[in-house]
mmCIF file of C-alpha atoms (C1' of nucleotides) in Angstrom:
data_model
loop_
_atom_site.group_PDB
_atom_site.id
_atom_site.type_symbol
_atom_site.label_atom_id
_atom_site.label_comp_id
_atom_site.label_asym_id
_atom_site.label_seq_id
_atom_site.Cartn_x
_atom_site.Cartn_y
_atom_site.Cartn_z
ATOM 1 C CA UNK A 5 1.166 26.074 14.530
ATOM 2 C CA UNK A 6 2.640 28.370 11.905
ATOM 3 C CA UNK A 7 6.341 29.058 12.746
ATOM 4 C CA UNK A 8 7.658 32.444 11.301
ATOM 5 C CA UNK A 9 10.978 33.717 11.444
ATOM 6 C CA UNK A 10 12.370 37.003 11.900
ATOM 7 C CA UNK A 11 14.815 37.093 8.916
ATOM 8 C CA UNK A 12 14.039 40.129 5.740
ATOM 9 C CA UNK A 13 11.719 37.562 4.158
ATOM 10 C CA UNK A 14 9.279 37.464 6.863
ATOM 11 C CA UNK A 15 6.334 39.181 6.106
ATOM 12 C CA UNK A 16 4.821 41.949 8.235
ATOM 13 C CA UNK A 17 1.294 41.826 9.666
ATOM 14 C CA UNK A 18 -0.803 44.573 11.061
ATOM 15 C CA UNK A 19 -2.668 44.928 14.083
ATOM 16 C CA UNK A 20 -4.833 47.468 15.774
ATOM 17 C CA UNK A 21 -3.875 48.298 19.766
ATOM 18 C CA UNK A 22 -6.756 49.646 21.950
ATOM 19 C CA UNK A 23 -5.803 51.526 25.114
ATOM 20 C CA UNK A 24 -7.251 53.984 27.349
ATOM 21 C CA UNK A 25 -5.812 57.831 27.192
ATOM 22 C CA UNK A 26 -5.986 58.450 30.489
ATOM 23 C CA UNK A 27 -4.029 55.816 31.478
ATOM 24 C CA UNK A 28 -1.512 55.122 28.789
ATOM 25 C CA UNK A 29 -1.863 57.543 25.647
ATOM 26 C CA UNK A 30 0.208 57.061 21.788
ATOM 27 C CA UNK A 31 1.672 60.414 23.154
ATOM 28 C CA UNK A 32 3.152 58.615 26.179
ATOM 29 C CA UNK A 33 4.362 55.651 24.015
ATOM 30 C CA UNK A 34 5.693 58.238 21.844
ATOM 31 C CA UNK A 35 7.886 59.506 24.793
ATOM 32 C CA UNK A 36 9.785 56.899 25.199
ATOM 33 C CA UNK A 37 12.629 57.345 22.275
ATOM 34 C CA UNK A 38 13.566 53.551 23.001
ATOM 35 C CA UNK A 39 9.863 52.248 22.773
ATOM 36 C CA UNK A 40 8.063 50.545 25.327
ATOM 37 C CA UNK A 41 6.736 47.817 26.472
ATOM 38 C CA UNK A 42 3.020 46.880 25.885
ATOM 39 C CA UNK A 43 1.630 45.139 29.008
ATOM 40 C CA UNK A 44 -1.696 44.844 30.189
ATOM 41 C CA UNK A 45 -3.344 42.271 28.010
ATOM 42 C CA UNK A 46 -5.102 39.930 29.978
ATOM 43 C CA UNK A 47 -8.743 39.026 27.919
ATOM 44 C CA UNK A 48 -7.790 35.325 26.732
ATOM 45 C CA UNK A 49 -8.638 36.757 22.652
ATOM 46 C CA UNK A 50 -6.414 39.459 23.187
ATOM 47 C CA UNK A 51 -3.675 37.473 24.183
ATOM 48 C CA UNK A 52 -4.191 34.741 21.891
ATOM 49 C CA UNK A 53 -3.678 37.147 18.975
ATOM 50 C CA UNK A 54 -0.500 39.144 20.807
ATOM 51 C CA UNK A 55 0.937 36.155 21.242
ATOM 52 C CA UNK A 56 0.963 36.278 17.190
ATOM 53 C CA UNK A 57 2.601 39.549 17.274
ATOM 54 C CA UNK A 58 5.813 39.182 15.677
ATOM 55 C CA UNK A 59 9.332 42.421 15.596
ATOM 56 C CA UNK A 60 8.395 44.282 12.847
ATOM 57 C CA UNK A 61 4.756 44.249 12.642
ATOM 58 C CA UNK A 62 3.113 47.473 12.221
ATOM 59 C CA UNK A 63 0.159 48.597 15.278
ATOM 60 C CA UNK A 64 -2.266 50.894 14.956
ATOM 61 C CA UNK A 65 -2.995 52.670 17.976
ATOM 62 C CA UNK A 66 -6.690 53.212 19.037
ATOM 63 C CA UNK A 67 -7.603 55.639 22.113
ATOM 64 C CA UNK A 68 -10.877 54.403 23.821
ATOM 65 C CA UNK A 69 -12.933 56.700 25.984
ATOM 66 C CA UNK A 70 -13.744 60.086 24.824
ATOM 67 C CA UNK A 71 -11.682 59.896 21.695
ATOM 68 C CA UNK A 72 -12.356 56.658 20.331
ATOM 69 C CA UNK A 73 -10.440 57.018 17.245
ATOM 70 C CA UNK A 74 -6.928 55.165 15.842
ATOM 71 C CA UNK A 75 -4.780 58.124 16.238
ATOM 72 C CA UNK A 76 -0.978 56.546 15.808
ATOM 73 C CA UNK A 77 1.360 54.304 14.250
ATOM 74 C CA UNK A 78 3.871 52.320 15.761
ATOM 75 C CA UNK A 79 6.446 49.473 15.260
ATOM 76 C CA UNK A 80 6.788 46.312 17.042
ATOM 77 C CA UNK A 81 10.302 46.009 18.277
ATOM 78 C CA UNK A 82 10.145 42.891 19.791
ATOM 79 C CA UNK A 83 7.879 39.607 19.462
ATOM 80 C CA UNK A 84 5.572 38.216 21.948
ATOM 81 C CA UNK A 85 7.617 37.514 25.654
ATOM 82 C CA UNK A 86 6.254 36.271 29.188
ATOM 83 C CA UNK A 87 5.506 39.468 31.170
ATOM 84 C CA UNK A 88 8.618 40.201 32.911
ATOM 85 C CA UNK A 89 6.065 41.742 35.788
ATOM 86 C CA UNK A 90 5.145 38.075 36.159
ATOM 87 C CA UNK A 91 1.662 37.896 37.650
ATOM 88 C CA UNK A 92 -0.344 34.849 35.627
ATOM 89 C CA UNK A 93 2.146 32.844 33.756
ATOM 90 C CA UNK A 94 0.186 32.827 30.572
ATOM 91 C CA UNK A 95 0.361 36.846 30.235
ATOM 92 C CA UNK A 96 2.515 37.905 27.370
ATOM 93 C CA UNK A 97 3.787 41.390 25.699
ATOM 94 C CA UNK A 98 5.476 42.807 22.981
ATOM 95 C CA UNK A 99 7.855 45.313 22.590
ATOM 96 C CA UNK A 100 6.926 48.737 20.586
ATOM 97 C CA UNK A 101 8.252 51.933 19.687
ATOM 98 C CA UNK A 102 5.993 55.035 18.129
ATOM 99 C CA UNK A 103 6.392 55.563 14.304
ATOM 100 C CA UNK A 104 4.094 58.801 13.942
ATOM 101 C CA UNK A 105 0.627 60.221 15.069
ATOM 102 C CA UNK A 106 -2.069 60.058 12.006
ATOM 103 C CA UNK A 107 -2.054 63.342 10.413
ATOM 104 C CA UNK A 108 -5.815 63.036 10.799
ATOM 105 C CA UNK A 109 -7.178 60.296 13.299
ATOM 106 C CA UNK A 110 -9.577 57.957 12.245
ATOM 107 C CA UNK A 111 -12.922 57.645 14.243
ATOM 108 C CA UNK A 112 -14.972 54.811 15.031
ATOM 109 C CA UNK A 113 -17.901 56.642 13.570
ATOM 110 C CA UNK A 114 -16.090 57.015 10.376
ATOM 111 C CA UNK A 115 -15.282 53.476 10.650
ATOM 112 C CA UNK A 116 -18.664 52.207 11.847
ATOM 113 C CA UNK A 117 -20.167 54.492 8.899
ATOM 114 C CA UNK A 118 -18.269 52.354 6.118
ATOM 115 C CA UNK A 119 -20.210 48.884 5.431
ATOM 116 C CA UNK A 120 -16.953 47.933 4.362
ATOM 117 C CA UNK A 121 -15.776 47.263 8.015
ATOM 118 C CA UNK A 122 -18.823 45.863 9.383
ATOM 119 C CA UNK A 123 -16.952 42.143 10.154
ATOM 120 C CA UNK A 124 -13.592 44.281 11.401
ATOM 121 C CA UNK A 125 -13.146 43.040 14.910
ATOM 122 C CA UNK A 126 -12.939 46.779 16.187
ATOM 123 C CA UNK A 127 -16.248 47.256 15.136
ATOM 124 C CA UNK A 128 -17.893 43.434 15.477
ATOM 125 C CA UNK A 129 -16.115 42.822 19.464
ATOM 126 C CA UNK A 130 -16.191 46.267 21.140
ATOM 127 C CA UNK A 131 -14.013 44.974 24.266
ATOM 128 C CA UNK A 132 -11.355 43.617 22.440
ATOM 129 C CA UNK A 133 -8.272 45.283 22.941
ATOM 130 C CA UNK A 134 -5.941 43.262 20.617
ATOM 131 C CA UNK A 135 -6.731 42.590 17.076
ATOM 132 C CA UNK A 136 -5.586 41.680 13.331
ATOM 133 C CA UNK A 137 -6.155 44.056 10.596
ATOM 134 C CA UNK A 138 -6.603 42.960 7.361
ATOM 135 C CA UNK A 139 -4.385 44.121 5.062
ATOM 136 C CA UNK A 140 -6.693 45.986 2.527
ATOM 137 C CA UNK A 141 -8.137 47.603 5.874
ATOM 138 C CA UNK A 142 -5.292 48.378 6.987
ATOM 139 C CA UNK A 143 -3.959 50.248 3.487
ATOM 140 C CA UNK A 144 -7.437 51.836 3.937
ATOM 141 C CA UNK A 145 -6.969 52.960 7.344
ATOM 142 C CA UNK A 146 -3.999 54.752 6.100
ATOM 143 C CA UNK A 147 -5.861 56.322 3.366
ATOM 144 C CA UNK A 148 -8.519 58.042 6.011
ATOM 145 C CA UNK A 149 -5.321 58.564 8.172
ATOM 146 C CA UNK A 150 -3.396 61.038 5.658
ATOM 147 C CA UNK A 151 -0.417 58.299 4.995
ATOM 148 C "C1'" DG B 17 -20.530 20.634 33.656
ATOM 149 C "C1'" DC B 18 -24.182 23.998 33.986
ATOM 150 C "C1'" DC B 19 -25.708 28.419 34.768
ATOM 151 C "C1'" DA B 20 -27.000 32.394 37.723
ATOM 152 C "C1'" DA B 21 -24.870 36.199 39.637
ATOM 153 C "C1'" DC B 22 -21.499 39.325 39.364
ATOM 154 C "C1'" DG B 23 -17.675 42.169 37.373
ATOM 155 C "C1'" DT B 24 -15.531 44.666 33.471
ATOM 156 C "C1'" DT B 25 -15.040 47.128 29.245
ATOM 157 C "C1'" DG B 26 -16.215 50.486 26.348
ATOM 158 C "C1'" DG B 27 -19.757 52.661 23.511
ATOM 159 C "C1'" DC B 28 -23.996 55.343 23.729
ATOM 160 C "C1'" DG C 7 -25.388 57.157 34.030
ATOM 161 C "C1'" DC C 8 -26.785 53.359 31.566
ATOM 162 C "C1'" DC C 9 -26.427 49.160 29.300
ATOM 163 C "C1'" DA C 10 -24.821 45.568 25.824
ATOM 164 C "C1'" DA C 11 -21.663 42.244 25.400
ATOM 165 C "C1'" DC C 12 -18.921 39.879 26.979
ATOM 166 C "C1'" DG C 13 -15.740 37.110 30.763
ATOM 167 C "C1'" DT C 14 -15.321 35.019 35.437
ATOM 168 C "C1'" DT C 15 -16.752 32.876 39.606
ATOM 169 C "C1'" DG C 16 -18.895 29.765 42.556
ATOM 170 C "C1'" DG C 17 -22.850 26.925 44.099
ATOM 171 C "C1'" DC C 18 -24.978 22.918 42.939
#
DNA sequence: GCCAACGTTGGC
DNA sequence: GCCAACGTTGGC
């Protein structure tokens, strides 16, 4: 396995963060002026790639549901820990603290729409909740996004 | 170890 | 409300 460390020349990857509005919204995470952390994770994918998720890595934040559209940025603070809550010793979380909403959110349908995203895990494994983003996605997620 | 039944997630 | 696409469980 790939060791990385946390020094200036590390480099940053992104990721894309699903979670449900109702229950836990970017607005919430946005709150909380220290960050928070992300729990929750317990789909064996999911965790295999949080467990990749490393301080300052960027997240994109996706709300499920009715919205189903990335509507935030945020920072990861701190790199993949056991789940102080406990519960099954393989759970892990991260750290994270909100960066900014999206001036304008980015839908699945726009995303579905673009043939250029058709292998993008958000669109190819609908339940995942934790996933890489390529980089050139990810620049062109921020494009649609108004950064 | 296989697989049928069941549960969950999340889009439609 | 339904169902596709998974994951999990338990009988054998």
């Amino acid at each position: 396995m790939p060791s990385r460390s946390n020094g200036p020349l590390s480099r940053q990857s992104f990721w894309l963060f699903k979670t449900d509005p109702d229950t836990y919204s970017f607005q919430d995470l946005a709150a909380k002026k220290k960050g928070d952390v992300w729990d929750g994770v317990k789909n064996a994918v999911a965790l295999k790639h949080l467990r990749a998720v490393a301080a300052g890595d960027r997240v994109l934040v996706y709300h499920t549901g009715d919205e189903k559209a990335v509507v935030g940025l945020a920072r990861v603070t701190r790199s993949a820990y056991p789940d102080p809550k406990g519960g099954e010793p393989n759970l892990v979380v991260v750290d994270v603290e909100a960066e900014r909403p999206l001036p304008r959110p980015v839908t699945l349908a726009q995303i579905k729409a673009d043939p250029r995203y058709k292998d993008f895990d958000l669109v190819r494994l609908s339940r995942l909740s934790v996933m890489p983003v390529p980089e050139d996605l990810w620049k062109e997620l921020l494009g649609l996004a108004g950064l």
